[in-house]
PDB file of C-alpha atoms and ligand atoms in Angstrom:
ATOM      1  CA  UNK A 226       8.668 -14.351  -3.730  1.00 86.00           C
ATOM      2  CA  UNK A 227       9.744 -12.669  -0.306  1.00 95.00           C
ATOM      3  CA  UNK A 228       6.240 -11.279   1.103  1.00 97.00           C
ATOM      4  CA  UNK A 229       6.663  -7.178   0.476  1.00 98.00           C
ATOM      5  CA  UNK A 230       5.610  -6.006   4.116  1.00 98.00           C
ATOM      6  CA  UNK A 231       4.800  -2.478   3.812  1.00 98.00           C
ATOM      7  CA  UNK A 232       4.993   0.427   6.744  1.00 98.00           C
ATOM      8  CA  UNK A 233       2.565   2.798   6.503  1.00 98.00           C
ATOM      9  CA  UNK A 234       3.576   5.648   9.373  1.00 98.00           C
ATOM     10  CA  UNK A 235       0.297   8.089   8.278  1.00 98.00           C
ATOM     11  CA  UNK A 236       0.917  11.543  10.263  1.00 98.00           C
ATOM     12  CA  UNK A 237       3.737   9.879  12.823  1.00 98.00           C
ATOM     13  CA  UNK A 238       7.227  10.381  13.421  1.00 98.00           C
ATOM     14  CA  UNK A 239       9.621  13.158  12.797  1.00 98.00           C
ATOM     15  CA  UNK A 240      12.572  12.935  11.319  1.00 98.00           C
ATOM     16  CA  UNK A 241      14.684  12.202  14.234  1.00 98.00           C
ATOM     17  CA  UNK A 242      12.111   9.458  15.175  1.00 98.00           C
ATOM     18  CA  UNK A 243      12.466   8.168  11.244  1.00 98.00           C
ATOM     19  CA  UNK A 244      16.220   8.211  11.627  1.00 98.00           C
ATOM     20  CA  UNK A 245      16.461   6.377  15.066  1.00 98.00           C
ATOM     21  CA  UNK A 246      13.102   3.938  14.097  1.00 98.00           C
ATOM     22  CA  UNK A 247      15.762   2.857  10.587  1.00 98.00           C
ATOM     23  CA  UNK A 248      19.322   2.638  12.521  1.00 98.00           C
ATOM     24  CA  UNK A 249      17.313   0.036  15.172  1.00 98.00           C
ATOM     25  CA  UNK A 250      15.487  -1.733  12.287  1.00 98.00           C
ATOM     26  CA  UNK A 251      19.084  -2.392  10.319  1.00 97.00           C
ATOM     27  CA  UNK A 252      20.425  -5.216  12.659  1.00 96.00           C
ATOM     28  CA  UNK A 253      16.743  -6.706  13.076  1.00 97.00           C
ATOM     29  CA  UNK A 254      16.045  -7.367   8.816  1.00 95.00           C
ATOM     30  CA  UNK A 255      18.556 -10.487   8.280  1.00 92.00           C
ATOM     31  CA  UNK A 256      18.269 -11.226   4.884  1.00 94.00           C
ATOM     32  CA  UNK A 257      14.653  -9.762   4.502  1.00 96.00           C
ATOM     33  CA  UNK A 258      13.407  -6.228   2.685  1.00 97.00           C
ATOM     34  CA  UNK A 259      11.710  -3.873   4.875  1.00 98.00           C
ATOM     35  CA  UNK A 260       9.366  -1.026   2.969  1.00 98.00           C
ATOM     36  CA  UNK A 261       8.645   2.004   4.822  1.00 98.00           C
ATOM     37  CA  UNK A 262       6.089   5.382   3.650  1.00 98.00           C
ATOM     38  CA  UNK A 263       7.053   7.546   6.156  1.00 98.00           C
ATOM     39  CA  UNK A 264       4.961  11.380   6.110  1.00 98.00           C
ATOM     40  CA  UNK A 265       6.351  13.684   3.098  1.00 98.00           C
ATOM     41  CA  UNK A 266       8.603  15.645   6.256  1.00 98.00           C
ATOM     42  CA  UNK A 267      10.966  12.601   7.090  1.00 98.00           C
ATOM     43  CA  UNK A 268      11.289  10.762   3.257  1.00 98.00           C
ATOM     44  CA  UNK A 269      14.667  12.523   2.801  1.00 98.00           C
ATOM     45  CA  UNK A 270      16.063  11.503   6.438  1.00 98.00           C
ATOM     46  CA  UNK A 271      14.379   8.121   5.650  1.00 98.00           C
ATOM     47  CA  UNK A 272      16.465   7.762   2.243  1.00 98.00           C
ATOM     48  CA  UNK A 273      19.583   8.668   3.709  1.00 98.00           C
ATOM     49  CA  UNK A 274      19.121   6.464   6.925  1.00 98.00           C
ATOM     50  CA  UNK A 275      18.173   3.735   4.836  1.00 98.00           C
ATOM     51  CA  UNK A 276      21.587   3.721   2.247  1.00 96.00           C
ATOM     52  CA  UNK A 277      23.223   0.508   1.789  1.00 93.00           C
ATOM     53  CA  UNK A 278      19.984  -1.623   3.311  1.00 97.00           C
ATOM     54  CA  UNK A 279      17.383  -3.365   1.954  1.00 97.00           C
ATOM     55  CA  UNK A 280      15.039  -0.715   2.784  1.00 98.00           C
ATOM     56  CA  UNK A 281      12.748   0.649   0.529  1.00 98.00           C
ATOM     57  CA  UNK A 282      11.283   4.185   1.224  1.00 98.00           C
ATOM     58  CA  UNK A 283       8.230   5.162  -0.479  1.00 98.00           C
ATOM     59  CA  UNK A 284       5.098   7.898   0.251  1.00 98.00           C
ATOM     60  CA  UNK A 285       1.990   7.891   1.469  1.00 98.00           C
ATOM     61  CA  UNK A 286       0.071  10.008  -1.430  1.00 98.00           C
ATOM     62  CA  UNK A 287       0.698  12.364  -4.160  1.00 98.00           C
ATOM     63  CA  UNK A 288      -0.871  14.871  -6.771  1.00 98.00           C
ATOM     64  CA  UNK A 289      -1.742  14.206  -9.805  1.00 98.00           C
ATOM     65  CA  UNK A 290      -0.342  16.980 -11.922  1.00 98.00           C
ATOM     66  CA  UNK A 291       3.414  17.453 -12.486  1.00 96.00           C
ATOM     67  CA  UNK A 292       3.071  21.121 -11.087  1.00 97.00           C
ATOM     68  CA  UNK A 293       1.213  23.916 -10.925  1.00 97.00           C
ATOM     69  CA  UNK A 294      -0.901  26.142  -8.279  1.00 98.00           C
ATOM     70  CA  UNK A 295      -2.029  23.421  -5.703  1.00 97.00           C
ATOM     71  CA  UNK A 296      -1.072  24.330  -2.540  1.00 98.00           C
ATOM     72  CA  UNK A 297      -0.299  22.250   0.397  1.00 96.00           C
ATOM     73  CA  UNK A 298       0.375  19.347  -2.356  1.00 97.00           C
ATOM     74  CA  UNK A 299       3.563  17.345  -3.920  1.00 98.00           C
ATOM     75  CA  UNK A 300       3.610  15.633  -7.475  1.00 98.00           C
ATOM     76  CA  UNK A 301       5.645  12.815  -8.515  1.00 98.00           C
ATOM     77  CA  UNK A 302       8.861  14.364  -9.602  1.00 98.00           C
ATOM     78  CA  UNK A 303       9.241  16.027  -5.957  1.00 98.00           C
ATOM     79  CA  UNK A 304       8.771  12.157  -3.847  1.00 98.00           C
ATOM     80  CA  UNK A 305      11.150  10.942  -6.905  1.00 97.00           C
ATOM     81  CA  UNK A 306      13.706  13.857  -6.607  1.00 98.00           C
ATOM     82  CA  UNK A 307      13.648  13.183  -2.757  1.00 98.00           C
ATOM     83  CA  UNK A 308      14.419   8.716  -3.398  1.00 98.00           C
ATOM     84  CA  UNK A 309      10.570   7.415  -2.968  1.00 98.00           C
ATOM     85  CA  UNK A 310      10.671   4.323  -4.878  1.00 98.00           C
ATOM     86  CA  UNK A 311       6.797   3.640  -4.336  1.00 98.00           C
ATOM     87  CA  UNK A 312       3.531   5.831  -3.721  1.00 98.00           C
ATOM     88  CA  UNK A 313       0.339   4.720  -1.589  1.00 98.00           C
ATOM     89  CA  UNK A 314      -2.457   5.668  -4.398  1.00 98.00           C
ATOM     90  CA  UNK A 315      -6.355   5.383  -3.236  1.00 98.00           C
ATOM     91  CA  UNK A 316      -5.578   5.252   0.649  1.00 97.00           C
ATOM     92  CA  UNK A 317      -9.042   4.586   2.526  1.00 95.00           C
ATOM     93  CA  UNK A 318      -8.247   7.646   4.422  1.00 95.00           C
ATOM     94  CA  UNK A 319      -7.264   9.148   1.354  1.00 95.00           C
ATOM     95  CA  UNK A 320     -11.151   8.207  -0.216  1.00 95.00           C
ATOM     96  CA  UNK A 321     -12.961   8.439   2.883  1.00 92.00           C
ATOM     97  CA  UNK A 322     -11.955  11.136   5.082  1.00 92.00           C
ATOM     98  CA  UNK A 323     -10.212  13.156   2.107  1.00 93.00           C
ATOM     99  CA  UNK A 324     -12.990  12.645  -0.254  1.00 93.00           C
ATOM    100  CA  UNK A 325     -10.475  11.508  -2.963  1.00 96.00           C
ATOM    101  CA  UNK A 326     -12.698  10.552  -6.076  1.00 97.00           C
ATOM    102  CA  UNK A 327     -12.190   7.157  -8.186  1.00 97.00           C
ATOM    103  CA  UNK A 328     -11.286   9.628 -10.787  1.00 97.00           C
ATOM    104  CA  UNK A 329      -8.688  11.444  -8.927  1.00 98.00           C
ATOM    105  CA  UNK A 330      -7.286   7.932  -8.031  1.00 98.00           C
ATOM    106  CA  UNK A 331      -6.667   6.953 -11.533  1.00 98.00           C
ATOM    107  CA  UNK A 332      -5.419  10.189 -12.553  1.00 98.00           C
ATOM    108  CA  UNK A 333      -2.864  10.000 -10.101  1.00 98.00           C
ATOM    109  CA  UNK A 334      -2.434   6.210 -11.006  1.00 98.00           C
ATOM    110  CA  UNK A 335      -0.900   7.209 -14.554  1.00 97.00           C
ATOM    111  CA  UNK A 336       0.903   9.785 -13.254  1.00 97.00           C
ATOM    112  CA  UNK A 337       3.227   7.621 -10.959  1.00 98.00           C
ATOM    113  CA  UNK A 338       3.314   5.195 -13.899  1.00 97.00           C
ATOM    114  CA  UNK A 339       4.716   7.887 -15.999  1.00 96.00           C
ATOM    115  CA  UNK A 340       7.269   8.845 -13.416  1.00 97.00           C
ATOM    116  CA  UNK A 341       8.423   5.460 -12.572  1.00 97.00           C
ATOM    117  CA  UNK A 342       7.368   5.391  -9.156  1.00 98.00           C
ATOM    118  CA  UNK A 343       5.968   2.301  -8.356  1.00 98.00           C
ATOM    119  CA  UNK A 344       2.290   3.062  -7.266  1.00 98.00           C
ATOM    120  CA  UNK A 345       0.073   0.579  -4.439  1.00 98.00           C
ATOM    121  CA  UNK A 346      -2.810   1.115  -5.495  1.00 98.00           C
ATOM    122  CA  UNK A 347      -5.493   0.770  -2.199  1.00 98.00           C
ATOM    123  CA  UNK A 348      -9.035  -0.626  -2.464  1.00 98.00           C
ATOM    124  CA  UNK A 349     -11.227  -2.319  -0.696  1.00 98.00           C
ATOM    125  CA  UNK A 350     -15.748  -2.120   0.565  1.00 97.00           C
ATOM    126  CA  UNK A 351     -16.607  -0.302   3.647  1.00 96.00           C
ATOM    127  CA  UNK A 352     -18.809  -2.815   6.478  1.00 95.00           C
ATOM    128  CA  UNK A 353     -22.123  -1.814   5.110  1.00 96.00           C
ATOM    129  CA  UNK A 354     -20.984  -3.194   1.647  1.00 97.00           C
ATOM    130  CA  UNK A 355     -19.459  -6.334   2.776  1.00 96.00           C
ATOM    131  CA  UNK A 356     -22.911  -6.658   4.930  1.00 95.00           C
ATOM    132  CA  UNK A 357     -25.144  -6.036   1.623  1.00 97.00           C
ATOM    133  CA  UNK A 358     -22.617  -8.794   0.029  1.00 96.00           C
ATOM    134  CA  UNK A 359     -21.333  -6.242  -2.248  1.00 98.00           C
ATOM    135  CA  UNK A 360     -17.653  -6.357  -2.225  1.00 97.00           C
ATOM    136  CA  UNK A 361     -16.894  -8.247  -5.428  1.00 98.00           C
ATOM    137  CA  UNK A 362     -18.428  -5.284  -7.218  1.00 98.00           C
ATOM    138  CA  UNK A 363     -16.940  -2.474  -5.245  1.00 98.00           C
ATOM    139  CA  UNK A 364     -13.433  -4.550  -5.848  1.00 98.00           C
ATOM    140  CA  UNK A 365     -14.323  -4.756  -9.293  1.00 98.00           C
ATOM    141  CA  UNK A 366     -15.284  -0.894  -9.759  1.00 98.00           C
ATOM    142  CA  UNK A 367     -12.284   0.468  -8.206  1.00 98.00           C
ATOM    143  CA  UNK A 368      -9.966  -1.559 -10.055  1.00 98.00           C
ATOM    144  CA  UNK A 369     -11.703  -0.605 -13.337  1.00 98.00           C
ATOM    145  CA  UNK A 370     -11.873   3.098 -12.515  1.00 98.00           C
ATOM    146  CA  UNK A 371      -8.502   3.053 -11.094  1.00 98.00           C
ATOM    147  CA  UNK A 372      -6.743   1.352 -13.888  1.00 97.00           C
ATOM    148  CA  UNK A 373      -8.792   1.884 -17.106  1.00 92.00           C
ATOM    149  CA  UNK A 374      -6.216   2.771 -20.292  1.00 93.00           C
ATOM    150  CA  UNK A 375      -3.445   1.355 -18.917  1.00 94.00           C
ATOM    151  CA  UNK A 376      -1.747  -1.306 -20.921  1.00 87.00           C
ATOM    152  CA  UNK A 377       1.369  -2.125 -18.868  1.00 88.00           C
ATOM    153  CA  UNK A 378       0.315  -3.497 -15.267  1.00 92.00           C
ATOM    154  CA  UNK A 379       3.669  -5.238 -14.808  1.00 90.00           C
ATOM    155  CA  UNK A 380       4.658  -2.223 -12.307  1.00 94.00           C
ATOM    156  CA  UNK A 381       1.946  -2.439  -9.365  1.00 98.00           C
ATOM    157  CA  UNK A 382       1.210  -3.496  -6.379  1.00 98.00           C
ATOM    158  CA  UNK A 383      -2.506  -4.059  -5.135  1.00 98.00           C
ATOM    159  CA  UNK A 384      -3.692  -3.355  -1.441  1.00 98.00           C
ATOM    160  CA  UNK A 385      -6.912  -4.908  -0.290  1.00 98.00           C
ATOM    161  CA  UNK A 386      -7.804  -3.493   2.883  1.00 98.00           C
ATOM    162  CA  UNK A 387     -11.601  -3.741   3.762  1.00 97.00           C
ATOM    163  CA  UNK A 388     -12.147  -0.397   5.419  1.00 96.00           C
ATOM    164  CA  UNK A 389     -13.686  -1.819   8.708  1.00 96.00           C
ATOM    165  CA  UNK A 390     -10.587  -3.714   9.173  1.00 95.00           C
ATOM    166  CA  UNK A 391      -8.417  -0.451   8.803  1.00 94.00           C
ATOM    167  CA  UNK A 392      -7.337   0.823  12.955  1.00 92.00           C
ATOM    168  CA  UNK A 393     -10.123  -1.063  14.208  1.00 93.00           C
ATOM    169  CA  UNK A 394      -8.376  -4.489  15.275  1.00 92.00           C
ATOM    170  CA  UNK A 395     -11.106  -6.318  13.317  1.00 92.00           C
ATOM    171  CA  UNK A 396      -8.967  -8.199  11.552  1.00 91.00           C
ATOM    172  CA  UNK A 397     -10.582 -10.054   7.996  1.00 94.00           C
ATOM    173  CA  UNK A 398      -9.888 -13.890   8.590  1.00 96.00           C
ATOM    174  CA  UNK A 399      -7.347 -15.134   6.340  1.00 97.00           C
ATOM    175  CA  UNK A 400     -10.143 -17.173   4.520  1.00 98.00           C
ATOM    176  CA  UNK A 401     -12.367 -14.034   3.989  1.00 97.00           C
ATOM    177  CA  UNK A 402      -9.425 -12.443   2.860  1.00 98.00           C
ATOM    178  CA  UNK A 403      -8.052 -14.807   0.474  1.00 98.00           C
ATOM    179  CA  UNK A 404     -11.694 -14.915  -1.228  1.00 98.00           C
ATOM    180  CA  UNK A 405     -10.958 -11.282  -1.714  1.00 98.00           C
ATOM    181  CA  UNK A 406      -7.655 -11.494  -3.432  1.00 98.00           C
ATOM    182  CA  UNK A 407      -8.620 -14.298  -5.639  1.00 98.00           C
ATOM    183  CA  UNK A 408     -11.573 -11.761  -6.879  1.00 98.00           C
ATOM    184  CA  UNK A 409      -9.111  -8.960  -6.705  1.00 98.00           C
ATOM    185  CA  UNK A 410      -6.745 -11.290  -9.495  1.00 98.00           C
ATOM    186  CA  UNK A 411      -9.424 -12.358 -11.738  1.00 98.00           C
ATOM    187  CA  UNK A 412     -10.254  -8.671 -12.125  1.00 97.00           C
ATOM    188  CA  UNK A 413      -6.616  -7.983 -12.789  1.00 97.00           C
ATOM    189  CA  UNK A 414      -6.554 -11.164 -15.347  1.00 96.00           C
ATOM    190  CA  UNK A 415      -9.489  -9.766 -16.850  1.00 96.00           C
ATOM    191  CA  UNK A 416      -7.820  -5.890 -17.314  1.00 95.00           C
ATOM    192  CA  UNK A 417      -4.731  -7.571 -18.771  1.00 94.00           C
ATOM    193  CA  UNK A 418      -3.917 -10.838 -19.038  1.00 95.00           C
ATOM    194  CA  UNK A 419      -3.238 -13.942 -16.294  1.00 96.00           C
ATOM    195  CA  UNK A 420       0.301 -13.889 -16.748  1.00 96.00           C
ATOM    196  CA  UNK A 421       0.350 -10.480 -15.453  1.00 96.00           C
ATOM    197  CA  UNK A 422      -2.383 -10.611 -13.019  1.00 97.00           C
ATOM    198  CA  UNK A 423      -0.129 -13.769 -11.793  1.00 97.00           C
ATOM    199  CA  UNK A 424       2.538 -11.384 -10.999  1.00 97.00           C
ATOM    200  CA  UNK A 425       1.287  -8.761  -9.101  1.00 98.00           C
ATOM    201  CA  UNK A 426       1.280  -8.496  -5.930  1.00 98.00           C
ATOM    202  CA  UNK A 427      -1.664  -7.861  -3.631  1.00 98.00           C
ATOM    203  CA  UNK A 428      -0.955  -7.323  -0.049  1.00 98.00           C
ATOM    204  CA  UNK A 429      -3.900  -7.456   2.731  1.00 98.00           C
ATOM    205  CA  UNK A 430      -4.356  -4.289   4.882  1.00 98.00           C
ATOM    206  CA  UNK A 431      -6.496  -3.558   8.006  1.00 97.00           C
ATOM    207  CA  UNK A 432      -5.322  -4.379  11.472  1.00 96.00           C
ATOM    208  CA  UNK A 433      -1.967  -7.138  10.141  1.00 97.00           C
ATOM    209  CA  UNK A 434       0.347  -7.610  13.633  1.00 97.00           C
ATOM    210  CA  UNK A 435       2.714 -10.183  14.588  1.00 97.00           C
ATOM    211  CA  UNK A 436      -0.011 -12.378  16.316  1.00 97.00           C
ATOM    212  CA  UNK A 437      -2.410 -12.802  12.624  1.00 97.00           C
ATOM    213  CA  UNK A 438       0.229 -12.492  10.169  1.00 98.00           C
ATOM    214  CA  UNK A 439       1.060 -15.820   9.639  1.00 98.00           C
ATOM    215  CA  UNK A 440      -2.317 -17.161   8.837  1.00 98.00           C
ATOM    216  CA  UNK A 441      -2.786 -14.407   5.756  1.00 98.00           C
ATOM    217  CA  UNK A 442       0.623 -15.006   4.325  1.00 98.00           C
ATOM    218  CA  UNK A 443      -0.142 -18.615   4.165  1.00 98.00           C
ATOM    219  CA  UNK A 444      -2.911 -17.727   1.884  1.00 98.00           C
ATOM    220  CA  UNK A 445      -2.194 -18.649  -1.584  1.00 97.00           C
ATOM    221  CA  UNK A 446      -2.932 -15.053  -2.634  1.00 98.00           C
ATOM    222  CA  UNK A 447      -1.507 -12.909  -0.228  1.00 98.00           C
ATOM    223  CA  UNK A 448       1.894 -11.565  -0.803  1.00 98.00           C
ATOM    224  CA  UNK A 449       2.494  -9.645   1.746  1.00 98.00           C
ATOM    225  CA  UNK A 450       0.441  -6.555   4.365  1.00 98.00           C
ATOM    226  CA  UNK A 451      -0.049  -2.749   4.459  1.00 98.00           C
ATOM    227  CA  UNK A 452       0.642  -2.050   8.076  1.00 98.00           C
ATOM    228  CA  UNK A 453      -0.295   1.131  10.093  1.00 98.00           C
ATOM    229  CA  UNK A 454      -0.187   0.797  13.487  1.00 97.00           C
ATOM    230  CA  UNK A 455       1.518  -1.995  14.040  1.00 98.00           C
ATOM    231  CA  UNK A 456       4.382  -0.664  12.059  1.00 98.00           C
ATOM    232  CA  UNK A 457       5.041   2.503  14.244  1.00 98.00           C
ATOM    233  CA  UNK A 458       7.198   0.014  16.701  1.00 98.00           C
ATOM    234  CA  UNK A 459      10.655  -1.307  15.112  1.00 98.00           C
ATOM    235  CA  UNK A 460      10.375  -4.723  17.187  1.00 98.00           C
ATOM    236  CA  UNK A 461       7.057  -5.229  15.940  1.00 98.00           C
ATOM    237  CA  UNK A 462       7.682  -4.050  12.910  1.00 98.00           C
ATOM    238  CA  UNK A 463      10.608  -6.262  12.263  1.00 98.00           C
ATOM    239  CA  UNK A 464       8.834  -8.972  13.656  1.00 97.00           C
ATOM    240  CA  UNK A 465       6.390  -8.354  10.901  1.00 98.00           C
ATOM    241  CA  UNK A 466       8.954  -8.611   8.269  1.00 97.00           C
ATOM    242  CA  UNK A 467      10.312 -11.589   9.419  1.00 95.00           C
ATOM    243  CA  UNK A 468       7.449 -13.577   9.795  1.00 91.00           C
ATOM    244  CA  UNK A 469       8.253 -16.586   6.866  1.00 78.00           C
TER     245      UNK A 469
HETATM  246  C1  PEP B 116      -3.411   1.165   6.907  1.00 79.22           C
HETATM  247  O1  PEP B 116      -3.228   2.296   7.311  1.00 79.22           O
HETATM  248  O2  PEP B 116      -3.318   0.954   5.719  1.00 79.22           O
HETATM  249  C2  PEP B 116      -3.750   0.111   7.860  1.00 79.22           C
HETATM  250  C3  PEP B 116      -4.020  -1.077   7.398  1.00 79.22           C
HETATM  251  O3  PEP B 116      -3.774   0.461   9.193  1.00 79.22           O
HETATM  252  P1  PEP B 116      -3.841  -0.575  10.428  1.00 79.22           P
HETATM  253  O4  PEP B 116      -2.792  -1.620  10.199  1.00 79.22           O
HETATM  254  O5  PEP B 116      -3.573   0.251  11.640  1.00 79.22           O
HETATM  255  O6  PEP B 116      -5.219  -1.187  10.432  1.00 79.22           O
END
């Protein structure tokens, strides 16, 4: 399976910078699929920059109701209406900084199930965890929390991204990081069966660039990176995706 290489822009770019970032990325993909989560402002430019190429636009977060009185929010049907084929659920910015609770996280889980938008769900222990060796439990609980009820896993894509890797150029080795994932799929195995779990894919997060990406996609289960800064420039960026 091609690695899935995802761009996550957070609050960068405007729509003319989305628009120029796609047209220079076009001649740089070859064969390969580039996924990009550009802010809510520049999905629509994104979409249309991004017709006939294998570019995949998708959205950094979304509410968990349909509709209703939330102000300063988007549901589902809005990123769907606008062509965002995926949805980052469960961010570390999103939990940490936003206070977004495990409940919230599954909530909004279902919801993108239920509107066919195909949700990467985030997780991963903050350095104080990891130092009190308790990141097989915190990988455990969020996965639970996040995907209790739900029968059908076969649409989902898992991010580990250990929170003290996130902006901080601490990169996880591709060792610690592979320990992770393997914990992250017997969890999934566990919540539905190893078939499934086989199948979906978990991409590493927290400080990926074209120097360390090699050595994680090597790893037996690591299918691919959730990028933020090293995704804002199209060279590196592409560089990313084309890494075999
Ligand atoms: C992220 O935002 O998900 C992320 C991993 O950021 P960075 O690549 O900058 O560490």
């Amino acid at each position: 399976m091609e690695p899935i290489i995802i761009a996550n822009w957070k609050m960068h770019k405007s729509q003319d910078e989305t628009r120029a970032f796609i047209e220079a990325l076009k001649p740089l993909l070859g064969s390969k699929k580039a996924w990009i989560a550009p802010p809510f402002t520049a999905i629509q430019e994104a979409v249309k920059a991004a017709q006939n190429a294998k570019i995949v636009i998708g959205a950094q977060n979304m509410h968990d109701a349909p509709q209703g009185a939330f102000t300063g929010q988007i549901s589902s049907s809005m990123l769907k209406a606008l062509g965002a084929q995926f949805v980052l659920i469960g961010h570390s910015e999103c939990r940490h900084v936003f206070c977004e609770s495990e409940d919230l996280i599954h909530r909004k889980l279902v919801r993108a199930l239920e509107e066919k938008i195909t949700p990467v769900l985030c997780i991963g222990e903050k350095l104080e965890e990891r130092e009190t060796d308790q990141t097989a439990d915190v990988l455990r609980r969020q996965l639970t929390s996040a995907l209790e009820g739900i029968s059908d896993l076969q649409d989902l894509i898992v991010a580990y991204e250990p929170v003290w890797a996130i902006g901080t150029g601490k990169v996880a080795s591709p060792e610690m990081a592979q320990e992770a994932h393997m914990i992250c799929r017997k969890i999934l195995a566990e919540l539905s069966s190893e078939k499934i779990a086989a199948k979906i894919p978990i991409l590493y997060g927290g400080s990926v660039n074209p120097k360390n990406i090699a050595g994680l996609l090597a790893q037996p289960d690591i299918e691919g990176a959730l990028v933020g800064g090293a995704s804002l420039d199209v060279n590196s960026y592409s560089q990313l995706i084309r890494t075999p």
